[in-house]
Structure formats: structure tokens, C-alpha cells
Short mmCIF file of C-alpha atoms and ligand atoms in Angstrom, two decimals:
data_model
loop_
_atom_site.label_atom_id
_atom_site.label_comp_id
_atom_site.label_asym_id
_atom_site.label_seq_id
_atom_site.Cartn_x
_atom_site.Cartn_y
_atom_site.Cartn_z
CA UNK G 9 -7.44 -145.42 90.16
CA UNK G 10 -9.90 -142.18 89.41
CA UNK G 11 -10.02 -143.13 85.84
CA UNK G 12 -11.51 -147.06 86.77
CA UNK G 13 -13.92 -145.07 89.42
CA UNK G 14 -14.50 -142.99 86.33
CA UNK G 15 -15.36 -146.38 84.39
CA UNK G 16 -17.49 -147.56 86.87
CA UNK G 17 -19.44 -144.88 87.44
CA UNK G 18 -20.28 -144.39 83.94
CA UNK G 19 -21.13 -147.72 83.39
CA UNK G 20 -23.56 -147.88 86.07
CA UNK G 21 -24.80 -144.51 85.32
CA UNK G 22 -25.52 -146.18 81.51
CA UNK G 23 -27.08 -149.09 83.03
CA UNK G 24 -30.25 -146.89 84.93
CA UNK G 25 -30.35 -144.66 81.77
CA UNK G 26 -30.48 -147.64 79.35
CA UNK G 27 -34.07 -148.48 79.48
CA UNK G 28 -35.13 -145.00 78.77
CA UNK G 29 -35.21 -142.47 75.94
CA UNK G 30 -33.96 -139.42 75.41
CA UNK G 31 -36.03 -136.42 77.21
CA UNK G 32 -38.14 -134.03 75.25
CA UNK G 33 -36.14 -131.32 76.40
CA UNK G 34 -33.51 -132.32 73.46
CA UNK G 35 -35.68 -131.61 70.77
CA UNK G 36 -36.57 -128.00 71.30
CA UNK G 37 -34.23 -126.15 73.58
CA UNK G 38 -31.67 -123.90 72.06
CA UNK G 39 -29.03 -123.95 74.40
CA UNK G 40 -28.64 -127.94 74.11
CA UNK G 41 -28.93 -127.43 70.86
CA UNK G 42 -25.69 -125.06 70.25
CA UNK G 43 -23.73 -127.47 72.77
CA UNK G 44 -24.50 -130.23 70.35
CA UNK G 45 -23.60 -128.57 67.56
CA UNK G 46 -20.20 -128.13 68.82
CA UNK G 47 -20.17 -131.88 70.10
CA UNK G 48 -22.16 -133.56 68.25
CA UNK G 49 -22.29 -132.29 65.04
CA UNK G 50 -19.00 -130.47 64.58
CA UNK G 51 -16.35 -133.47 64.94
CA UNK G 52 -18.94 -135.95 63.33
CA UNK G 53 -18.34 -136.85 59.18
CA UNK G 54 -20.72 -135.24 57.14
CA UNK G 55 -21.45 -136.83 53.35
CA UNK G 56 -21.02 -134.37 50.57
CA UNK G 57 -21.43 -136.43 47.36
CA UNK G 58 -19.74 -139.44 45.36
CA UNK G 59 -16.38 -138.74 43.91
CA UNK G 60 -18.38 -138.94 40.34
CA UNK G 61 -19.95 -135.97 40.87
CA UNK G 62 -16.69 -133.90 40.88
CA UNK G 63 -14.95 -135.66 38.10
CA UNK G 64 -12.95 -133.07 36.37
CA UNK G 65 -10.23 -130.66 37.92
CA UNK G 66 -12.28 -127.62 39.27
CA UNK G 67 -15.37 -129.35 39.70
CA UNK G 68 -16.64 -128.91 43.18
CA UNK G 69 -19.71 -129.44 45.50
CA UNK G 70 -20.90 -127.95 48.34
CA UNK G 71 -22.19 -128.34 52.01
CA UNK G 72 -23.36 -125.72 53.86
CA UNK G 73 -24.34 -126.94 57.56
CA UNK G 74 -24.49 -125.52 61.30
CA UNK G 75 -23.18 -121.61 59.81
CA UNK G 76 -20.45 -122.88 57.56
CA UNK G 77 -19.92 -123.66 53.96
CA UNK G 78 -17.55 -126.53 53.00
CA UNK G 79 -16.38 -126.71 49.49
CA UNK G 80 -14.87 -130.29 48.02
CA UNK G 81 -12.92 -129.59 44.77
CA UNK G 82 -10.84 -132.04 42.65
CA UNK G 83 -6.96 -130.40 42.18
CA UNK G 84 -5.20 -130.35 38.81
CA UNK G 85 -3.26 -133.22 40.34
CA UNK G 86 -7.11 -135.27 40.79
CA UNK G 87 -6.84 -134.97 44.80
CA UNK G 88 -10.02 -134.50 46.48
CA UNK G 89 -9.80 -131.65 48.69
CA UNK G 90 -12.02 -129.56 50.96
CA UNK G 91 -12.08 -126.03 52.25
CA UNK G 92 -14.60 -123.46 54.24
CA UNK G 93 -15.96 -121.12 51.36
CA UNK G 94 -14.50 -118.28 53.08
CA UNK G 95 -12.51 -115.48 51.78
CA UNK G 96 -9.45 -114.58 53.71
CA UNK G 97 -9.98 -110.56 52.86
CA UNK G 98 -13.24 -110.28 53.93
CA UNK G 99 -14.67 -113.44 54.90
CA UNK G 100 -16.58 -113.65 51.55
CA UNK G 101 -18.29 -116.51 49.87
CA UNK G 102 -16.17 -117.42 47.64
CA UNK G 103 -18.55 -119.91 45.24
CA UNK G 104 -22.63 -120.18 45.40
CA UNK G 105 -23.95 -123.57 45.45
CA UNK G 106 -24.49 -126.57 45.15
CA UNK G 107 -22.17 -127.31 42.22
CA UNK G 108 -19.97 -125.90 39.78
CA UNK G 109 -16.27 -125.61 37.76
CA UNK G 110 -13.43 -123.16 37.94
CA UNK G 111 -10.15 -123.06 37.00
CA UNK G 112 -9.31 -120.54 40.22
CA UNK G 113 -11.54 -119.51 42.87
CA UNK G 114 -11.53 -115.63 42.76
CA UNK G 115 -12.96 -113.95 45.15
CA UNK G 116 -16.05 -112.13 44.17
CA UNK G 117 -15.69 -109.06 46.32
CA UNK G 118 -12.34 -107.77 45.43
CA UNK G 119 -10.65 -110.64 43.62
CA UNK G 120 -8.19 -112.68 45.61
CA UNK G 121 -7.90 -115.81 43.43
CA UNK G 122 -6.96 -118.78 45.19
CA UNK G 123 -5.60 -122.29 43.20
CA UNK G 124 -7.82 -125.53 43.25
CA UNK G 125 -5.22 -126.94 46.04
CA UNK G 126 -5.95 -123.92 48.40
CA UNK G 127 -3.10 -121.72 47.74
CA UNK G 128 -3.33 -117.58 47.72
CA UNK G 129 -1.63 -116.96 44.22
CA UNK G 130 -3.60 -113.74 43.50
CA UNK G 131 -4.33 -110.68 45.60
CA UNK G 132 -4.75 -107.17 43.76
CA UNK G 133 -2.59 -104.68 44.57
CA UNK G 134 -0.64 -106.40 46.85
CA UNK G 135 1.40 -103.86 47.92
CA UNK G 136 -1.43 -102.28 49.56
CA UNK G 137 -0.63 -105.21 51.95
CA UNK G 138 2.91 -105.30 53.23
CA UNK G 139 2.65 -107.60 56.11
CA UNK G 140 0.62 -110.41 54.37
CA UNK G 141 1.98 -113.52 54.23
CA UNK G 142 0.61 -115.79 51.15
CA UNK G 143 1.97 -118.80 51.93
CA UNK G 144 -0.27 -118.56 55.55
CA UNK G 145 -3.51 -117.08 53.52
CA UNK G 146 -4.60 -120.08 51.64
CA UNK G 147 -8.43 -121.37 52.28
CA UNK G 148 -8.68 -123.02 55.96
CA UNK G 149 -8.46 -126.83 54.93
CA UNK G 150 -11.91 -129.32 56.18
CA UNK G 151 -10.72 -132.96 56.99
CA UNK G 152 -11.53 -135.21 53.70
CA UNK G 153 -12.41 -138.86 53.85
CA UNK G 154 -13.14 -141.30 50.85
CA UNK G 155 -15.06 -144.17 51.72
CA UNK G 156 -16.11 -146.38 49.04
CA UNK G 157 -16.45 -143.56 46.36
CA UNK G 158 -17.97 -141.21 48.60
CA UNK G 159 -17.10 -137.62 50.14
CA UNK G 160 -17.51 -137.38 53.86
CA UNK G 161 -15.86 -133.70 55.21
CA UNK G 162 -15.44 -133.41 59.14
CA UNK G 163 -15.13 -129.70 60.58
CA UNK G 164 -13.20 -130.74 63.55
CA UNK G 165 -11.45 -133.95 64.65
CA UNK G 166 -11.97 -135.11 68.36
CA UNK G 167 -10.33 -138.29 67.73
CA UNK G 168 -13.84 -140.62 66.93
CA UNK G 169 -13.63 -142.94 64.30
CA UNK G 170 -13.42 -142.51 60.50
CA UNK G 171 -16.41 -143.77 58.12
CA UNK G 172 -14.30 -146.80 56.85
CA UNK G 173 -14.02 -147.80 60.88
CA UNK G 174 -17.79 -147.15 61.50
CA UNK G 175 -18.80 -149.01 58.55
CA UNK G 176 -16.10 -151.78 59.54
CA UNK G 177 -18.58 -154.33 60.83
CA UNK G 178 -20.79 -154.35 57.46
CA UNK G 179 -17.66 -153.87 54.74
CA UNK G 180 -18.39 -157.33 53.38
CA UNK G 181 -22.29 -157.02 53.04
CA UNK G 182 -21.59 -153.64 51.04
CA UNK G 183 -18.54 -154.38 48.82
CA UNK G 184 -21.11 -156.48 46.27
CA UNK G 185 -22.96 -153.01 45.38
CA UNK G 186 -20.03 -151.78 44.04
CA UNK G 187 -20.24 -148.09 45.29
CA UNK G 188 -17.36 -146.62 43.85
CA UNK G 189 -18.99 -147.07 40.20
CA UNK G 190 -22.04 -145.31 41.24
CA UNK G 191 -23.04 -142.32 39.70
CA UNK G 192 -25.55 -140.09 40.23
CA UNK G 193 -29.22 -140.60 39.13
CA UNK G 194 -30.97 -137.55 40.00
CA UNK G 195 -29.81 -134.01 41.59
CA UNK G 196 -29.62 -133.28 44.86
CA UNK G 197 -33.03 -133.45 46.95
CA UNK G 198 -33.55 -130.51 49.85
CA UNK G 199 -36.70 -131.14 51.65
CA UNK G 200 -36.90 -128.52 54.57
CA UNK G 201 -38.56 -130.79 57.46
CA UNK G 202 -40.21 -128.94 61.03
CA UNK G 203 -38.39 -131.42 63.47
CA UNK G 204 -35.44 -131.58 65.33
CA UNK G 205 -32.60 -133.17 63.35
CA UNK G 206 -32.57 -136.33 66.13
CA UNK G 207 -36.24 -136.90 65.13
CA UNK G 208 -35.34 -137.88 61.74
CA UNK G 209 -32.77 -139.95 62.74
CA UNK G 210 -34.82 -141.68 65.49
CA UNK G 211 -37.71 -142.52 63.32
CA UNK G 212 -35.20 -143.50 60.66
CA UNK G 213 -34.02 -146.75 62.63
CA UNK G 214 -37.39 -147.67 64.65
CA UNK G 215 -38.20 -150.88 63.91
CA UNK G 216 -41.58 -151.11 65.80
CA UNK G 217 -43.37 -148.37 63.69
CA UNK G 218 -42.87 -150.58 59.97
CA UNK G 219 -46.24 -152.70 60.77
CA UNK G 220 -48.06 -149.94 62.31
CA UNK G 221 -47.23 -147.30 60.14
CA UNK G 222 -46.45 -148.16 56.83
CA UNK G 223 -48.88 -150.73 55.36
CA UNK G 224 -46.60 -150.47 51.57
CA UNK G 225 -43.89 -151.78 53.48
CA UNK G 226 -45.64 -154.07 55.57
CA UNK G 227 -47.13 -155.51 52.06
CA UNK G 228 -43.47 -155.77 50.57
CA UNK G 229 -41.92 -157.53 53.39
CA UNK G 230 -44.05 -159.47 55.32
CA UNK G 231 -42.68 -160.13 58.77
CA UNK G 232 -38.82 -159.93 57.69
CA UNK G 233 -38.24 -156.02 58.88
CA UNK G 234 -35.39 -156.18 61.22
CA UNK G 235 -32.94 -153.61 62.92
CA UNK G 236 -29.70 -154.40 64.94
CA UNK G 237 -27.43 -151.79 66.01
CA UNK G 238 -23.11 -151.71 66.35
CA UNK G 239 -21.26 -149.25 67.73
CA UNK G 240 -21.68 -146.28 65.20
CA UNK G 241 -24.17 -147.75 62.51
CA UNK G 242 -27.42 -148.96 62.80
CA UNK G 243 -28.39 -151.72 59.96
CA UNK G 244 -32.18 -152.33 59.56
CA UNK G 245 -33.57 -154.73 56.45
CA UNK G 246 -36.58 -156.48 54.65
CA UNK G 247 -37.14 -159.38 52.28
CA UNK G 248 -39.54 -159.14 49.15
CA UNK G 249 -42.24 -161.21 49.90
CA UNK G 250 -43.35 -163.20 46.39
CA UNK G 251 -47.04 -162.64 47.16
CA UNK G 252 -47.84 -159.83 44.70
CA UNK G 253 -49.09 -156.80 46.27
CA UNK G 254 -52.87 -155.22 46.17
CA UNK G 255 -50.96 -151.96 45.40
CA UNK G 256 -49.94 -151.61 41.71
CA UNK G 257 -46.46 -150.04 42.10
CA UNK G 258 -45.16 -152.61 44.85
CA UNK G 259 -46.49 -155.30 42.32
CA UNK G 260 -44.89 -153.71 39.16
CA UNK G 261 -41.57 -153.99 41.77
CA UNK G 262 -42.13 -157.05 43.04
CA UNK G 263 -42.90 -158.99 39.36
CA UNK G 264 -40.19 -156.59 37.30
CA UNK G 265 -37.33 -156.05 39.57
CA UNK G 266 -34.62 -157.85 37.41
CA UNK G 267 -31.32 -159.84 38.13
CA UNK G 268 -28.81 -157.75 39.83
CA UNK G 269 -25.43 -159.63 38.20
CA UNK G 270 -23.01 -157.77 40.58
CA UNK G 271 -24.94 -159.53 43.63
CA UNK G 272 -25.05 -162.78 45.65
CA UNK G 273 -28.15 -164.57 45.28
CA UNK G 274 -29.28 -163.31 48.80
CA UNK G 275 -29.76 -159.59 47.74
CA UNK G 276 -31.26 -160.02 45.05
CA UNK G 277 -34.56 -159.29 46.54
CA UNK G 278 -33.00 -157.26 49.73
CA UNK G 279 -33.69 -154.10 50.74
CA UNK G 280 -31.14 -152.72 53.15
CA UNK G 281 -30.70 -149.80 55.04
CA UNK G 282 -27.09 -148.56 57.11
CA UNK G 283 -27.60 -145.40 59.71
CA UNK G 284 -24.16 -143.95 60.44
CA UNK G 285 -23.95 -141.90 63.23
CA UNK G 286 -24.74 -139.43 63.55
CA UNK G 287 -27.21 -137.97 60.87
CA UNK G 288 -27.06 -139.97 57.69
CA UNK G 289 -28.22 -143.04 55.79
CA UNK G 290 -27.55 -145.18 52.90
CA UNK G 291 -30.75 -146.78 51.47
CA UNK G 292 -29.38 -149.73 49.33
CA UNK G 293 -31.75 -151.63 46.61
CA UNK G 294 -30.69 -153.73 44.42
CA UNK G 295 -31.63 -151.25 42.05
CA UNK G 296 -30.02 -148.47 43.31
CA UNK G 297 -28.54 -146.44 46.34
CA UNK G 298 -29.79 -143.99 47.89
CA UNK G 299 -27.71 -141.59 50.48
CA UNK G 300 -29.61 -139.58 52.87
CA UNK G 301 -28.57 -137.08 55.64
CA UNK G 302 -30.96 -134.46 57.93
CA UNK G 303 -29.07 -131.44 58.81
CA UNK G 304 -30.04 -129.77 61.67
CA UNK G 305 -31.02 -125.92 61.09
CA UNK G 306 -32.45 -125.09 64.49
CA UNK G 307 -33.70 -127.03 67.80
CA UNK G 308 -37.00 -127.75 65.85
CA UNK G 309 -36.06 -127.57 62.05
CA UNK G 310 -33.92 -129.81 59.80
CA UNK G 311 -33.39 -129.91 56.29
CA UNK G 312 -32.95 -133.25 54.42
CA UNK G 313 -30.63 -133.72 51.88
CA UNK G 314 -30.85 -136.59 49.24
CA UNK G 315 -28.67 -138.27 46.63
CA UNK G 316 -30.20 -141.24 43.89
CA UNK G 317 -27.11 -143.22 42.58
CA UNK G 318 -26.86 -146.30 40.19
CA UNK G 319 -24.60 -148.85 38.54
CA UNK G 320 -25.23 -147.89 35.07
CA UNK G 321 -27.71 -150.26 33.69
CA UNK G 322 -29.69 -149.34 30.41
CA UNK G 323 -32.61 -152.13 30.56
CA UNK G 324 -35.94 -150.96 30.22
CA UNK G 325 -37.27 -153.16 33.38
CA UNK G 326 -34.47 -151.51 35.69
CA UNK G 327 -36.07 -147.75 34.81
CA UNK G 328 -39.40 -149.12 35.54
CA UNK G 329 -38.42 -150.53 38.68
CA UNK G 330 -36.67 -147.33 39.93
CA UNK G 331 -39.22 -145.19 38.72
CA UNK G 332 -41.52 -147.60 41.02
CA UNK G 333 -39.21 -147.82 43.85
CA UNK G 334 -39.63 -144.10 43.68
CA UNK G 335 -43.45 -144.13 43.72
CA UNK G 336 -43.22 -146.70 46.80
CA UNK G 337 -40.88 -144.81 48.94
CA UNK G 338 -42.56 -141.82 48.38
CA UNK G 339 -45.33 -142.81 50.35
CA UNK G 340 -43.20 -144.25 53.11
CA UNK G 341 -41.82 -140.84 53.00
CA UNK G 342 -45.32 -139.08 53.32
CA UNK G 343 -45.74 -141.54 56.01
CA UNK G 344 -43.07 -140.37 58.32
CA UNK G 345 -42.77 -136.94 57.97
CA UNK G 346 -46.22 -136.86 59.34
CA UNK G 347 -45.44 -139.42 62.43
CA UNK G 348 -42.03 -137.38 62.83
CA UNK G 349 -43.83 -133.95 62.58
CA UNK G 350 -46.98 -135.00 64.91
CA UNK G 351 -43.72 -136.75 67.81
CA UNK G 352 -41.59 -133.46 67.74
CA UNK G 353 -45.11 -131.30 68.37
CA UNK G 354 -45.94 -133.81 71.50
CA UNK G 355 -42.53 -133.66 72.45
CA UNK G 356 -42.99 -129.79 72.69
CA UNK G 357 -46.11 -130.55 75.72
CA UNK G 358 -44.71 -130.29 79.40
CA UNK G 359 -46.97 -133.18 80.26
CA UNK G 360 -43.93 -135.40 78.18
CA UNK G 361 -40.32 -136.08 79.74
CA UNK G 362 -39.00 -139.30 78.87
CA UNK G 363 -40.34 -142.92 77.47
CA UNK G 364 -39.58 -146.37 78.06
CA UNK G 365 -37.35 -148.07 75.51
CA UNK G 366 -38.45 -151.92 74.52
CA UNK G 367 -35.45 -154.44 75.05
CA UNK G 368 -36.03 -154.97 71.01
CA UNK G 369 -35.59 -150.67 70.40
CA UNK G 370 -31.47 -151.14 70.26
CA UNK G 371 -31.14 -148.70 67.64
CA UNK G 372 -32.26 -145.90 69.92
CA UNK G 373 -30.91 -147.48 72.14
CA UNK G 374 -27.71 -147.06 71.09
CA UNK G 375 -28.06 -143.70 69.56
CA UNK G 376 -29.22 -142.07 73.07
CA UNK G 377 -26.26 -143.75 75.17
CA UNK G 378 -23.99 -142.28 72.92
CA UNK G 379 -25.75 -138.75 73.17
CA UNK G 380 -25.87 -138.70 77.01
CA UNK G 381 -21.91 -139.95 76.51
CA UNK G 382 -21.38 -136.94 74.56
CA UNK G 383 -23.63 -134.49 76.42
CA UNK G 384 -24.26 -135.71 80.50
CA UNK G 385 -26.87 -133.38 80.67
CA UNK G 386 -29.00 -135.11 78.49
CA UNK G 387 -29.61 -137.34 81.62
CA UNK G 388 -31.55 -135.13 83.37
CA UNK G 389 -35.75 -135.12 82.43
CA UNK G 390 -36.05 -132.10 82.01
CA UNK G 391 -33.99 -128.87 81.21
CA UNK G 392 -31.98 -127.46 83.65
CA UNK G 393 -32.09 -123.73 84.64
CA UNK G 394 -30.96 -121.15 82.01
CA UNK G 395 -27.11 -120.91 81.46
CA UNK G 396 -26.34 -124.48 82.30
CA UNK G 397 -24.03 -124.67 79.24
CA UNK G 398 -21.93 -122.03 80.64
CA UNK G 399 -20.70 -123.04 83.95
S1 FES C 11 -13.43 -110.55 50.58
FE1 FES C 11 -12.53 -111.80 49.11
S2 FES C 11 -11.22 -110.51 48.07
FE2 FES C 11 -12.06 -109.25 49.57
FE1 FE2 C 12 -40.78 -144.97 58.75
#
């Protein structure tokens, strides 16, 4: 009986919230912002890199996010695993970033060495240390998932779904693009951004800003820019239009972009984007795909992190067009870290609390249901009194 009320209440409780945003408050305050963490951020699946990247036993990658460092290695026996880059001596680093090969990790300080599975195998003067128990000192083990060729760690599992079930409603649309024979295109992109993390992610799936804000795109797809939103992963999209474009590099895309064998004749000319919740993207072209993911740093900076991948494909029009696909979305890019940067300064004013939310805005929609879900405090206008996330 208390767990329908329960139902109820939330439901109706999600109904009077639905046509609103999220409040300011969320973007700047620090004590939301370490609750999130924990909630939001913490149990959530995190991408590291494609399974290409860390092709040879040793090779590793790593994430650092929210104060800790996860390292994914590949194992003698070719398993994927992941650890926190933490010493258990000291609480060293054990490897500096982003990338790298070993045979053992050995502790820089004072030389534990630990095997590519995890294991303590090496520990100087280990006498010195009658109580310690190897077998119970290997590195603390992250939650691995492999979805389609790439890495996703999680820190801490509160029973949500995995990627492969988030990305369940879209599997067909993406198995064409062939993502586990990407590989890697260009190195890993950190752009530090002055937003909160959210801000990113809101302006990533906003359909109503393409025609306003971003004339490149408008040129490139006409009137076909459209969003829809499932349960954990927002899908937004846009047809080339055949009129060539004013602008040279959207016409050197348009007129070179050439056949795409691995896909149906309907993506050929398809852009297509996939939000997964909470904090990352995949930008697919037919050209190439692009992951992106904006890790929050603190209530009002984020740092983006960015991965080019490709089928291998040697023909001289395919470089041109991904060196022009670069050149286009590098605008769009200029584009919205100014709107994002000018929102998350308004959102600092006390004159701003809330905004409507069109029928048609289902992407943040969906995204701020599942926040207040997560966090019932993000209800409320504005911030509650000092110490709320203690009582
Ligand atoms: S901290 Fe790593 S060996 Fe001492
Ligand atoms: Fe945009």
C-alpha cells in the first residue's frame, strides 16, 4: 500500500514539475553539486576509449573524473580490466596519463609492483610487513562494460541500467557503422569549458537553438533537425540538404562526401547524434564518429573530453571530407560554447529561477525528470538553507 501512495505521489509530483526546467540553483551551488556527484555521477557509466586504443597486453588509458583516477588495461590473457590508480602503500599514483604500456605497474614511490590483472606480486622487503595479506592488496577493481567496441567504467553500481540497455532502443540504427572496427583518428581532445557540466549536456540536445543559433547547420539541413528522447538517450538528427551551401566548407561536404558502402541508402547523407545519460555523446557521420563526454570539475566548470574515430578508408575525398567536417563543426562548436558560457553567467543572476519547457523540448525534458528523480531537492526554485544535504 505505501509503496503505490509512493507511486502516486511521485507521479503527480512529475506531472506539476514537467512543464518546467531545472532551477538555476543547480548550476552553481556546491553543496548540490557534491550530492550529485555521489548520485549522479558516481553510479553513472563513464566512456574511456575504444578497445583499439589498448590493443596490446599492458596498454592502458586513463580517466581521471570527480577526485579519482580509473585505469583500463588489457591482461596478458586480452581481458579488459579497470582499476583506481591508487597505490595500496601509500595511496600513490601509480601511472600518469592519458596513455601508456607496462608489463607491471610498479609503484613509483617505493615499488610495489602489481600484475596487469590487479594482483600484488611485488612488495620490497616484505617482511617489514608481517600482517599483510597479498591476496587482499590487489588494485580496487572499477566495473568494466564493452559496448560495441567501446570502454565505459562505472565507480559504483546502484542497480541503473548498463550502456547496451540504454542504447537498446537505437541498436539497429547503430549496428550499420560498424563501431567495433573503429579506430582512432586523432588523440584525445581536453577543452576546459566555464559551465556547469549539465549546461553542456542541455545545450547538447536542444533542438530549438539549431535555426537560431547556428546558421552552418541551418544551411546543411534545412528544416530536417529533429530530437526525440527515450528513457536514458536522447537521439537528435539532420538530413544534407542538396542545395550547395554559400559557405565553402559545407559545399566541399556537401558535393565530396562519398559512398559510405557499410551503410543503408538512408545514412548516407545522415548526420546523427545519441546523448546517453548522463554526460556523453556519440556524434555519428557517415564519415566518421565522434564520442564526446563533459566532465564536471566544479559547480561552474567542466572539462570536455573528445575522441575522432573511423572505419579505415584511404580515399582522398573521405580525408577531405573529414578535414571539412572538422572545419564545419568547429564553428558549431564556437557557436555554443559562447550560448552555453553567456546561459550559465545568467543563470548565476537572482532575478532567474526556473523556465518554461515547450511541449516540443523532450530532451530536457527528460533529462530534468530524471535529475529531480535522483535528487528531490532539485524541485524546489531556489536553494534551500545551508546544510540541506546533511539532514
Ligand atoms: S605508495 Fe606505492 S609503494 Fe608506497
Ligand atoms: Fe548547438
Amino acid at each position: 500500500m505505501a509503496t503505490a501512495l509512493t507511486r502516486i505521489d511521485r507521479t503527480d509530483q512529475d506531472q506539476a514539475d514537467e512543464d518546467w526546467s531545472l532551477p538555476g540553483w543547480l548550476y552553481n551551488n556546491d553543496e548540490y553539486h557534491a550530492l550529485e556527484m555521489e548520485r549522479v555521477i558516481r553510479p553513472s557509466w563513464q566512456i574511456m576509449c575504444h578497445v583499439s586504443d589498448i590493443q596490446a597486453a599492458g596498454d592502458y588509458q586513463l580517466l581521471d573524473y570527480i577526485g579519482e583516477s580509473v585505469i583500463a588495461i588489457r591482461g596478458e590473457d586480452g581481458a579488459v580490466r579497470a582499476f583506481t590508480n591508487v597505490c595500496r602503500h601509500r595511496a600513490m599514483r601509480l601511472v600518469e596519463g592519458p596513455t601508456g604500456c607496462a608489463k607491471k605497474l610498479v609503484c613509483p614511490y617505493h615499488a610495489w609492483a602489481y600484475e596487469l590483472d590487479g594482483r600484488l606480486t611485488g612488495v620490497p622487503a616484505r617482511r617489514d610487513y608481517p600482517t599483510l595479506d597479498m591476496a587482499k592488496n590487489g588494485l580496487a577493481p572499477v566495473e568494466v562494460e564493452i559496448w560495441r567496441g567501446f570502454i565505459f567504467v562505472r565507480l559504483q553500481d546502484d542497480g541503473g541500467p548498463s550502456v547496451a540497455e540504454m542504447m537498446a532502443p537505437y541498436e539497429a540504427e547503430v549496428a550499420p557503422y560498424r563501431f567495433e572496427d573503429l579506430r582512432q583518428i586523432s588523440p584525445v581532445r581536453l577543452r576546459p569549458r566555464q559551465v556547469n557540466w549539465k549546461n553542456v549536456g542541455d545545450n547538447y540536445s536542444d533542438g530549438l537553438h539549431i535555426p537560431v543559433a547556428h546558421d552552418g547547420l541551418t544551411r546543411l539541413f534545412g528544416k530536417s533537425y529533429a530530437i526525440e528522447a527515450q528513457a536514458h538517450v536522447d537521439k537528435m538528427s539532420g538530413y544534407l540538404v542538396d542545395r550547395p551551401s554559400a559557405n565553402p566548407w559545407e559545399r566541399v561536404y556537401q558535393q565530396h562526401l562519398p559512398r559510405a558502402e557499410h551503410l543503408p541508402e538512408e545514412n548516407q547523407r545522415l548526420w546523427l547524434y545519441y546523448k546517453l545519460w548522463p554526460n556523453a555523446a556519440f556524434d555519428i557521420y557517415p564519415d566518421q564518429v565522434d564520442f564526446m563526454q563533459w566532465i564536471p570539475i566544479s559547480p561552474t566548470s567542466c572539462m570536455l573530453r573528445e575522441i575522432a574515430y573511423a572505419l579505415p578508408d584511404e580515399r582522398r575525398e573521405m580525408k577531405l571530407v573529414r578535414y571539412a567536417n572538422w572545419r564545419i563543426n568547429r564553428v558549431v562548436n564556437a557557436e555554443d560554447t559562447w550560448l552555453i558560457t553567456r546561459v550559465q553567467q545568467g543563470m548565476a543572476s537572482q532575478s532567474y529561477q526556473v523556465g518554461p519547457l515547450g511541449r516540443s523540448e523532450v530532451c530536457l525534458r527528460s533529462f530534468a525528470k530524471k535529475i529531480r528523480r535522483l535528487i528531490p531537492e532539485a524541485r524546489l526554485h531556489s536553494a534551500p538553507a545551508p546544510g540541506w544535504s546533511h539532514k
